Short mmCIF file of C-alpha atoms in Angstrom, two decimals:
data_model
loop_
_atom_site.label_atom_id
_atom_site.label_comp_id
_atom_site.label_asym_id
_atom_site.label_seq_id
_atom_site.Cartn_x
_atom_site.Cartn_y
_atom_site.Cartn_z
CA ASN A 28 4.26 -6.62 9.68
CA ARG A 29 1.19 -8.55 8.56
CA PRO A 30 1.01 -12.16 9.80
CA ILE A 31 1.01 -14.93 7.21
CA VAL A 32 -1.11 -16.99 9.62
CA ARG A 33 -3.51 -14.99 11.78
CA SER A 34 -4.53 -17.69 14.24
CA ILE A 35 -4.26 -21.41 14.96
CA SER A 36 -6.89 -23.43 16.81
CA VAL A 37 -6.98 -27.08 17.81
CA LEU A 38 -10.00 -29.11 18.90
CA ASN A 39 -9.31 -32.42 20.57
CA THR A 40 -11.66 -35.05 19.11
CA GLY A 41 -9.45 -37.99 20.04
CA THR A 42 -9.55 -40.50 22.87
CA GLU A 43 -9.82 -39.77 26.59
CA ASP A 44 -6.19 -40.64 27.22
CA SER A 45 -5.11 -37.81 24.89
CA ALA A 46 -6.17 -35.22 27.47
CA GLY A 47 -3.17 -33.51 29.00
CA THR A 48 -0.91 -34.16 26.01
CA LYS A 49 1.39 -31.20 25.48
CA ILE A 50 1.28 -29.77 21.95
CA ARG A 51 2.77 -26.76 20.20
CA PRO A 52 2.30 -25.24 16.72
CA ARG A 53 4.94 -24.52 14.09
CA VAL A 54 4.64 -22.27 11.02
CA PHE A 55 7.00 -22.03 8.06
CA ILE A 56 6.95 -21.53 4.28
CA GLU A 57 8.16 -23.99 1.69
CA SER A 58 9.50 -22.24 -1.42
CA PRO A 59 11.81 -22.91 -4.37
CA PHE A 60 14.52 -20.77 -2.75
CA GLU A 61 17.44 -21.86 -0.62
CA GLN A 62 16.90 -18.99 1.80
CA LYS A 63 13.92 -19.01 4.13
CA VAL A 64 11.03 -16.72 3.16
CA ILE A 65 10.14 -16.26 6.84
CA GLU A 66 11.69 -17.29 10.11
CA VAL A 67 10.23 -20.54 11.43
CA TRP A 68 7.75 -19.71 14.19
CA GLU A 69 6.87 -22.02 17.09
CA GLY A 70 4.16 -21.29 19.62
CA SER A 71 4.07 -21.99 23.32
CA GLU A 72 3.31 -25.51 24.53
CA LEU A 73 -0.22 -26.11 25.80
CA GLU A 74 -2.05 -29.12 27.24
CA LEU A 75 -4.90 -30.68 25.29
CA PRO A 76 -8.22 -30.52 27.12
CA ARG A 77 -10.54 -33.53 27.25
CA PRO A 78 -12.05 -34.63 23.91
CA SER A 79 -14.94 -32.44 22.79
CA HIS A 80 -16.95 -31.37 19.75
CA ASP A 81 -17.68 -27.95 21.22
CA ASP A 82 -15.77 -25.14 19.48
CA ASN A 83 -15.56 -23.32 22.82
CA ASP A 84 -13.09 -26.00 23.95
CA ARG A 85 -10.51 -25.19 21.26
CA LEU A 86 -6.93 -24.30 22.11
CA GLU A 87 -5.87 -21.11 20.33
CA TRP A 88 -2.67 -19.29 19.42
CA LEU A 89 -3.41 -15.72 18.32
CA ARG A 90 -0.07 -13.91 18.37
CA ILE A 91 1.83 -15.44 15.47
CA VAL A 92 4.86 -13.38 14.45
CA THR A 93 6.22 -14.50 11.07
CA ARG A 94 9.14 -12.23 10.21
CA ALA A 95 9.76 -12.01 6.48
CA ASN A 96 13.12 -12.04 4.73
CA PRO A 97 13.15 -8.64 2.95
CA ALA A 98 16.47 -9.31 1.22
CA LEU A 99 15.02 -12.36 -0.52
CA LEU A 100 11.59 -10.89 -1.32
CA GLY A 101 13.12 -7.62 -2.51
CA ARG A 102 15.08 -9.47 -5.20
CA LEU A 103 12.08 -11.23 -6.72
CA SER A 104 11.61 -10.09 -10.29
CA GLU A 105 8.73 -12.47 -11.00
CA LYS A 106 6.06 -14.03 -8.81
CA ALA A 107 6.78 -17.46 -7.32
CA ASN A 108 4.62 -20.22 -5.86
CA ALA A 109 5.12 -21.30 -2.27
CA THR A 110 3.28 -23.17 0.50
CA VAL A 111 2.37 -22.09 4.02
CA VAL A 112 2.78 -25.06 6.37
CA VAL A 113 1.17 -25.17 9.82
CA GLN A 114 2.07 -28.16 11.97
CA ILE A 115 1.07 -29.40 15.40
CA LEU A 116 3.85 -31.17 17.29
CA VAL A 117 4.04 -33.51 20.24
CA GLY A 118 7.66 -33.40 21.22
CA ASP A 119 9.45 -33.54 17.88
CA ASP A 120 6.71 -35.56 16.16
CA VAL A 121 4.28 -33.91 13.71
CA VAL A 122 0.78 -35.13 14.59
CA ALA A 123 -1.24 -32.78 12.37
CA GLU A 124 -0.51 -30.54 9.41
CA SER A 125 -2.27 -27.96 7.26
CA ARG A 126 -0.87 -26.73 3.92
CA SER A 127 -2.05 -23.68 1.95
CA ASP A 128 -0.91 -22.29 -1.39
CA LEU A 129 0.85 -18.95 -1.31
CA VAL A 130 1.93 -16.65 -4.15
CA LEU A 131 5.02 -14.52 -3.53
CA LEU A 132 4.75 -11.36 -5.60
CA ALA A 133 7.68 -9.67 -7.28
CA ALA A 134 9.01 -6.58 -5.54
CA ASN A 135 7.38 -4.28 -8.10
CA GLU A 136 3.96 -5.95 -8.00
CA TRP A 137 0.88 -4.83 -6.07
CA MET A 138 -2.35 -6.74 -5.58
CA ASN A 139 -5.58 -4.79 -5.65
CA ASP A 140 -7.19 -6.34 -2.59
CA PRO A 141 -9.12 -4.55 0.19
CA SER A 142 -7.17 -6.40 2.89
CA CYS A 143 -3.92 -4.74 1.81
CA PHE A 144 -4.82 -1.41 0.17
CA ASP A 145 -2.30 0.36 2.44
CA SER A 146 0.56 -1.63 0.89
CA LEU A 147 0.23 0.68 -2.13
CA ALA A 148 1.99 3.34 -0.03
CA SER A 149 5.23 1.34 -0.22
CA PHE A 150 5.43 2.26 -3.92
CA VAL A 151 5.50 5.98 -3.09
CA LEU A 152 9.28 6.48 -3.29
CA ALA A 153 9.74 9.99 -1.98
CA ASN A 154 13.54 9.69 -1.89
CA SER A 155 13.97 8.61 -5.48
CA LYS A 156 16.70 10.61 -7.23
CA ALA A 157 14.40 10.82 -10.27
CA ILE A 158 12.17 13.20 -8.30
CA ALA A 159 14.86 15.84 -7.75
CA PRO A 160 14.70 17.35 -11.30
CA ILE A 161 10.89 17.46 -11.07
CA LEU A 162 11.05 19.47 -7.88
CA VAL A 163 13.65 21.81 -9.38
CA THR A 164 11.16 22.55 -12.17
CA ALA A 165 8.33 22.92 -9.63
CA ARG A 166 10.34 25.51 -7.68
CA GLN A 167 11.06 27.43 -10.86
CA ILE A 168 7.34 27.46 -11.65
CA LEU A 169 6.54 28.67 -8.13
CA LYS A 170 9.14 31.43 -8.40
CA GLU A 171 7.66 32.64 -11.68
CA ARG A 172 4.07 32.50 -10.45
CA THR A 173 4.37 33.65 -6.86
CA GLY A 174 7.84 35.15 -6.39
CA ASP A 175 8.60 32.45 -3.81
CA SER A 176 10.27 29.19 -4.86
CA ALA A 177 10.05 27.43 -1.49
CA THR A 178 8.27 24.06 -1.29
CA GLN A 179 7.88 24.14 2.46
CA GLY A 180 4.66 22.17 2.82
CA TYR A 181 2.64 22.87 5.94
CA GLN A 182 5.56 24.63 7.64
CA SER A 183 5.11 27.81 5.59
CA LYS A 184 5.11 31.11 7.45
CA ASN A 185 3.63 32.64 4.35
CA SER A 186 0.29 34.25 5.12
CA ASN A 187 -1.11 33.10 1.78
CA PRO A 188 -3.75 30.44 2.65
CA ASN A 189 -3.52 29.04 -0.89
CA ARG A 190 0.21 28.19 -0.66
CA ILE A 191 -0.46 24.45 -0.32
CA MET A 192 -2.52 24.55 -3.50
CA GLU A 193 0.16 26.55 -5.32
CA ILE A 194 2.81 23.95 -4.42
CA ALA A 195 0.61 21.04 -5.50
CA GLU A 196 -0.19 22.74 -8.81
CA ALA A 197 3.46 23.52 -9.50
CA VAL A 198 4.40 19.88 -8.90
CA TYR A 199 1.57 18.77 -11.16
CA ASP A 200 2.73 21.07 -13.97
CA ALA A 201 6.36 20.03 -13.49
CA ILE A 202 5.42 16.39 -14.02
CA ARG A 203 3.23 17.37 -16.94
CA SER A 204 6.24 19.04 -18.59
CA ILE A 205 7.99 15.65 -18.79
CA GLU A 206 5.40 14.61 -21.40
CA ILE A 207 4.72 11.10 -20.15
CA ASP A 208 2.78 8.80 -22.45
CA TYR A 209 -0.26 7.20 -20.82
CA SER A 210 -0.04 3.42 -20.79
CA ASN A 211 -3.20 1.34 -20.39
CA PRO A 212 -3.17 -0.99 -17.37
CA PRO A 213 -4.10 -4.68 -17.68
CA ALA A 214 -7.76 -5.31 -18.48
CA ALA A 215 -8.61 -6.95 -15.14
CA PHE A 216 -7.69 -4.22 -12.65
CA GLU A 217 -9.84 -5.39 -9.75
CA ASN A 218 -8.47 -8.36 -7.80
CA HIS A 219 -5.48 -8.28 -10.10
CA VAL A 220 -1.75 -8.08 -9.59
CA GLN A 221 -0.22 -5.16 -11.42
CA LYS A 222 3.41 -4.11 -11.76
CA ILE A 223 4.11 -0.52 -10.76
CA ARG A 224 6.91 1.53 -12.25
CA THR A 225 9.30 3.47 -10.03
CA PRO A 226 9.78 7.22 -10.56
CA ARG A 227 13.05 6.53 -12.36
CA GLN A 228 11.36 4.09 -14.74
CA ILE A 229 8.52 6.52 -15.43
CA VAL A 230 10.83 9.46 -16.09
CA GLU A 231 13.35 7.52 -18.16
CA GLY A 232 10.72 5.57 -20.11
CA LYS A 233 8.28 8.50 -20.32
CA SER A 234 5.40 6.07 -19.85
CA GLY A 235 3.01 5.30 -17.02
CA THR A 236 -0.36 3.85 -16.02
CA CYS A 237 -2.81 5.44 -13.62
CA LEU A 238 -1.08 3.65 -10.73
CA ASP A 239 2.36 4.76 -11.91
CA THR A 240 1.41 8.42 -12.18
CA THR A 241 -0.51 8.23 -8.90
CA VAL A 242 2.47 7.07 -6.85
CA LEU A 243 4.80 9.46 -8.71
CA TYR A 244 2.67 12.51 -7.89
CA ALA A 245 2.28 11.34 -4.28
CA ALA A 246 6.04 10.90 -3.95
CA CYS A 247 6.69 14.43 -5.22
CA LEU A 248 4.07 15.89 -2.87
CA ALA A 249 5.59 14.05 0.08
CA GLN A 250 9.05 15.36 -0.77
CA CYS A 251 7.56 18.88 -0.76
CA GLY A 252 6.33 18.36 2.80
CA LEU A 253 2.70 17.74 1.91
CA ASP A 254 0.61 14.83 3.17
CA PRO A 255 -0.46 12.82 0.08
CA PHE A 256 -3.14 10.18 -0.28
CA LEU A 257 -4.01 7.56 -2.89
CA VAL A 258 -7.57 6.76 -3.96
CA ILE A 259 -8.51 3.34 -5.30
CA VAL A 260 -11.73 3.24 -7.29
CA SER A 261 -13.35 0.80 -9.68
CA GLY A 262 -10.86 0.19 -12.49
CA HIS A 263 -8.76 3.23 -11.63
CA ALA A 264 -6.58 5.09 -9.13
CA PHE A 265 -5.58 8.70 -8.53
CA ALA A 266 -3.88 10.80 -5.88
CA GLY A 267 -4.36 13.95 -3.87
CA PHE A 268 -3.31 15.72 -0.68
CA PHE A 269 -4.66 16.77 2.69
CA ARG A 270 -5.09 20.48 3.28
CA LEU A 271 -3.92 20.08 6.87
CA ASP A 272 -1.05 18.06 8.30
CA ARG A 273 -2.06 14.80 10.00
CA CYS A 274 -5.80 15.39 9.86
CA VAL A 275 -6.53 11.62 9.83
CA THR A 276 -5.09 8.80 11.94
CA LYS A 277 -5.96 5.71 9.88
CA SER A 278 -3.93 4.27 7.00
CA VAL A 279 -7.01 3.30 5.01
CA ILE A 280 -10.38 5.08 5.00
CA ASP A 281 -13.06 3.04 3.27
CA ASP A 282 -16.17 4.19 5.09
CA PRO A 283 -18.29 6.15 2.55
CA SER A 284 -19.58 8.62 5.12
CA ALA A 285 -16.06 9.34 6.40
CA LEU A 286 -14.79 9.89 2.86
CA GLN A 287 -17.70 12.20 2.09
CA ALA A 288 -17.10 14.16 5.28
CA LEU A 289 -13.44 14.70 4.38
CA PHE A 290 -14.42 15.99 0.95
CA ASP A 291 -17.34 18.13 2.09
CA GLY A 292 -15.18 19.61 4.84
CA GLY A 293 -12.54 20.65 2.33
CA LEU A 294 -9.89 18.56 4.08
CA ILE A 295 -8.86 16.61 0.97
CA VAL A 296 -8.00 17.70 -2.54
CA PRO A 297 -8.27 14.74 -4.98
CA VAL A 298 -6.34 15.10 -8.25
CA GLU A 299 -6.54 13.01 -11.43
CA THR A 300 -2.98 12.04 -12.42
CA THR A 301 -3.39 10.56 -15.90
CA THR A 302 -4.13 14.13 -17.03
CA MET A 303 -0.45 14.89 -16.42
CA CYS A 304 0.29 12.72 -19.45
CA ARG A 305 0.65 14.28 -22.88
CA GLY A 306 -1.75 14.03 -25.81
CA LYS A 307 -5.51 13.83 -25.47
CA ASN A 308 -5.25 13.01 -21.75
CA SER A 309 -3.45 16.26 -20.92
CA GLN A 310 -5.45 18.67 -18.76
CA SER A 311 -4.79 21.59 -16.48
CA PHE A 312 -4.54 21.21 -12.70
CA ALA A 313 -7.98 22.73 -12.32
CA MET A 314 -9.47 20.20 -14.74
CA ALA A 315 -7.60 17.36 -13.00
CA ARG A 316 -9.27 18.35 -9.73
CA SER A 317 -12.66 18.78 -11.32
CA SER A 318 -12.66 15.46 -13.18
CA VAL A 319 -12.47 13.32 -10.02
CA GLN A 320 -15.09 15.17 -7.98
CA GLU A 321 -17.71 12.82 -9.40
CA TYR A 322 -16.33 10.13 -7.07
CA TRP A 323 -17.84 12.16 -4.23
CA GLY A 324 -21.09 12.40 -6.15
CA GLN A 325 -22.67 10.11 -8.72
CA LYS A 326 -19.74 7.68 -8.67
CA SER A 327 -19.33 7.49 -4.89
CA ARG A 328 -20.14 3.77 -4.88
CA ASP A 329 -17.12 3.15 -7.09
CA VAL A 330 -14.70 4.34 -4.39
CA PHE A 331 -13.02 1.41 -2.62
CA GLY A 332 -10.74 3.31 -0.28
CA LEU A 333 -8.35 6.17 0.42
CA VAL A 334 -4.79 5.40 1.56
CA ALA A 335 -3.15 8.04 3.77
CA VAL A 336 0.45 7.56 2.68
CA ARG A 337 2.31 8.84 5.74
CA ASN A 338 0.10 6.82 8.10
CA ALA A 339 0.74 3.70 6.03
CA TRP A 340 4.47 4.41 6.13
CA ARG A 341 4.36 4.70 9.89
CA SER A 342 2.57 1.34 10.13
CA GLY A 343 5.42 -0.35 8.25
CA PHE A 344 4.51 -0.08 4.56
CA GLN A 345 7.68 1.59 3.34
CA ARG A 346 10.81 0.47 1.56
CA SER A 347 13.77 0.46 3.93
CA ASP A 348 15.50 3.29 2.05
CA GLY A 349 12.53 4.78 0.19
CA LYS A 350 14.57 4.82 -3.02
CA ASP A 351 14.26 3.26 -6.44
CA PRO A 352 15.50 -0.35 -6.35
#
């Protein structure tokens, strides 16, 4: 639902007789594919004002709806180069044109960029079939530890105020029992495009990066009825969950004071996810929580943003079926 072109403006610097000429904009994408990447968009026709060099005299189009072709983009296995073309037309004649390079990412690629942090939520596949065995194990752990195997999220009628924490810990330990091998991400994490494994790929391949394990844990928490979040920090990512249902309204929280208030108020529980991997990285749930608290202390400047997964889903960042491709 994000526009490819956010706005178009035209300033008439031509001759006097150009005033009153009716113009309209057109937006499309040129790509190496036979199918269109987006539907061609054309704006309403407006009359050119008299020639001017004052920016206040510009004509503007601000509502530019460029609907993407999800069937085409969802099949991309590698990135592809394309071009965004913006044209100004008089009748059927193109009188001005602007062209900008565009990179179409593969369906399993995510770009670490502040303008689209919330897109990371689309990799949280809560309906993946690969999650079902993990949750079976989590319920067995809960039954053994608490006598209650239910993963009912915030809907619990149980009087135990720690039930949310017990569910999150059981899920953590269930994933840990898979014995995933930690896989180093590419060297340039910031402003870099990184491929993210699906839950099925992580479980079958028993390998994952910090991003892989982050979205896997978040997906399991969501399936248990909890409200997960993703935290993007300098060179790293991890997950966590809100103690209360729907305690924030934004998809992305990047204001340092707001993040600190959430942590100080006990509303968020951040959890390191690479410690679910086996070997030297493996740590208990308590240690996983403890190891990321420094990001609300001496490393607070390294925090780029927190993505509230369910809010991002509601804003449109979700696969149509929420399943592994």
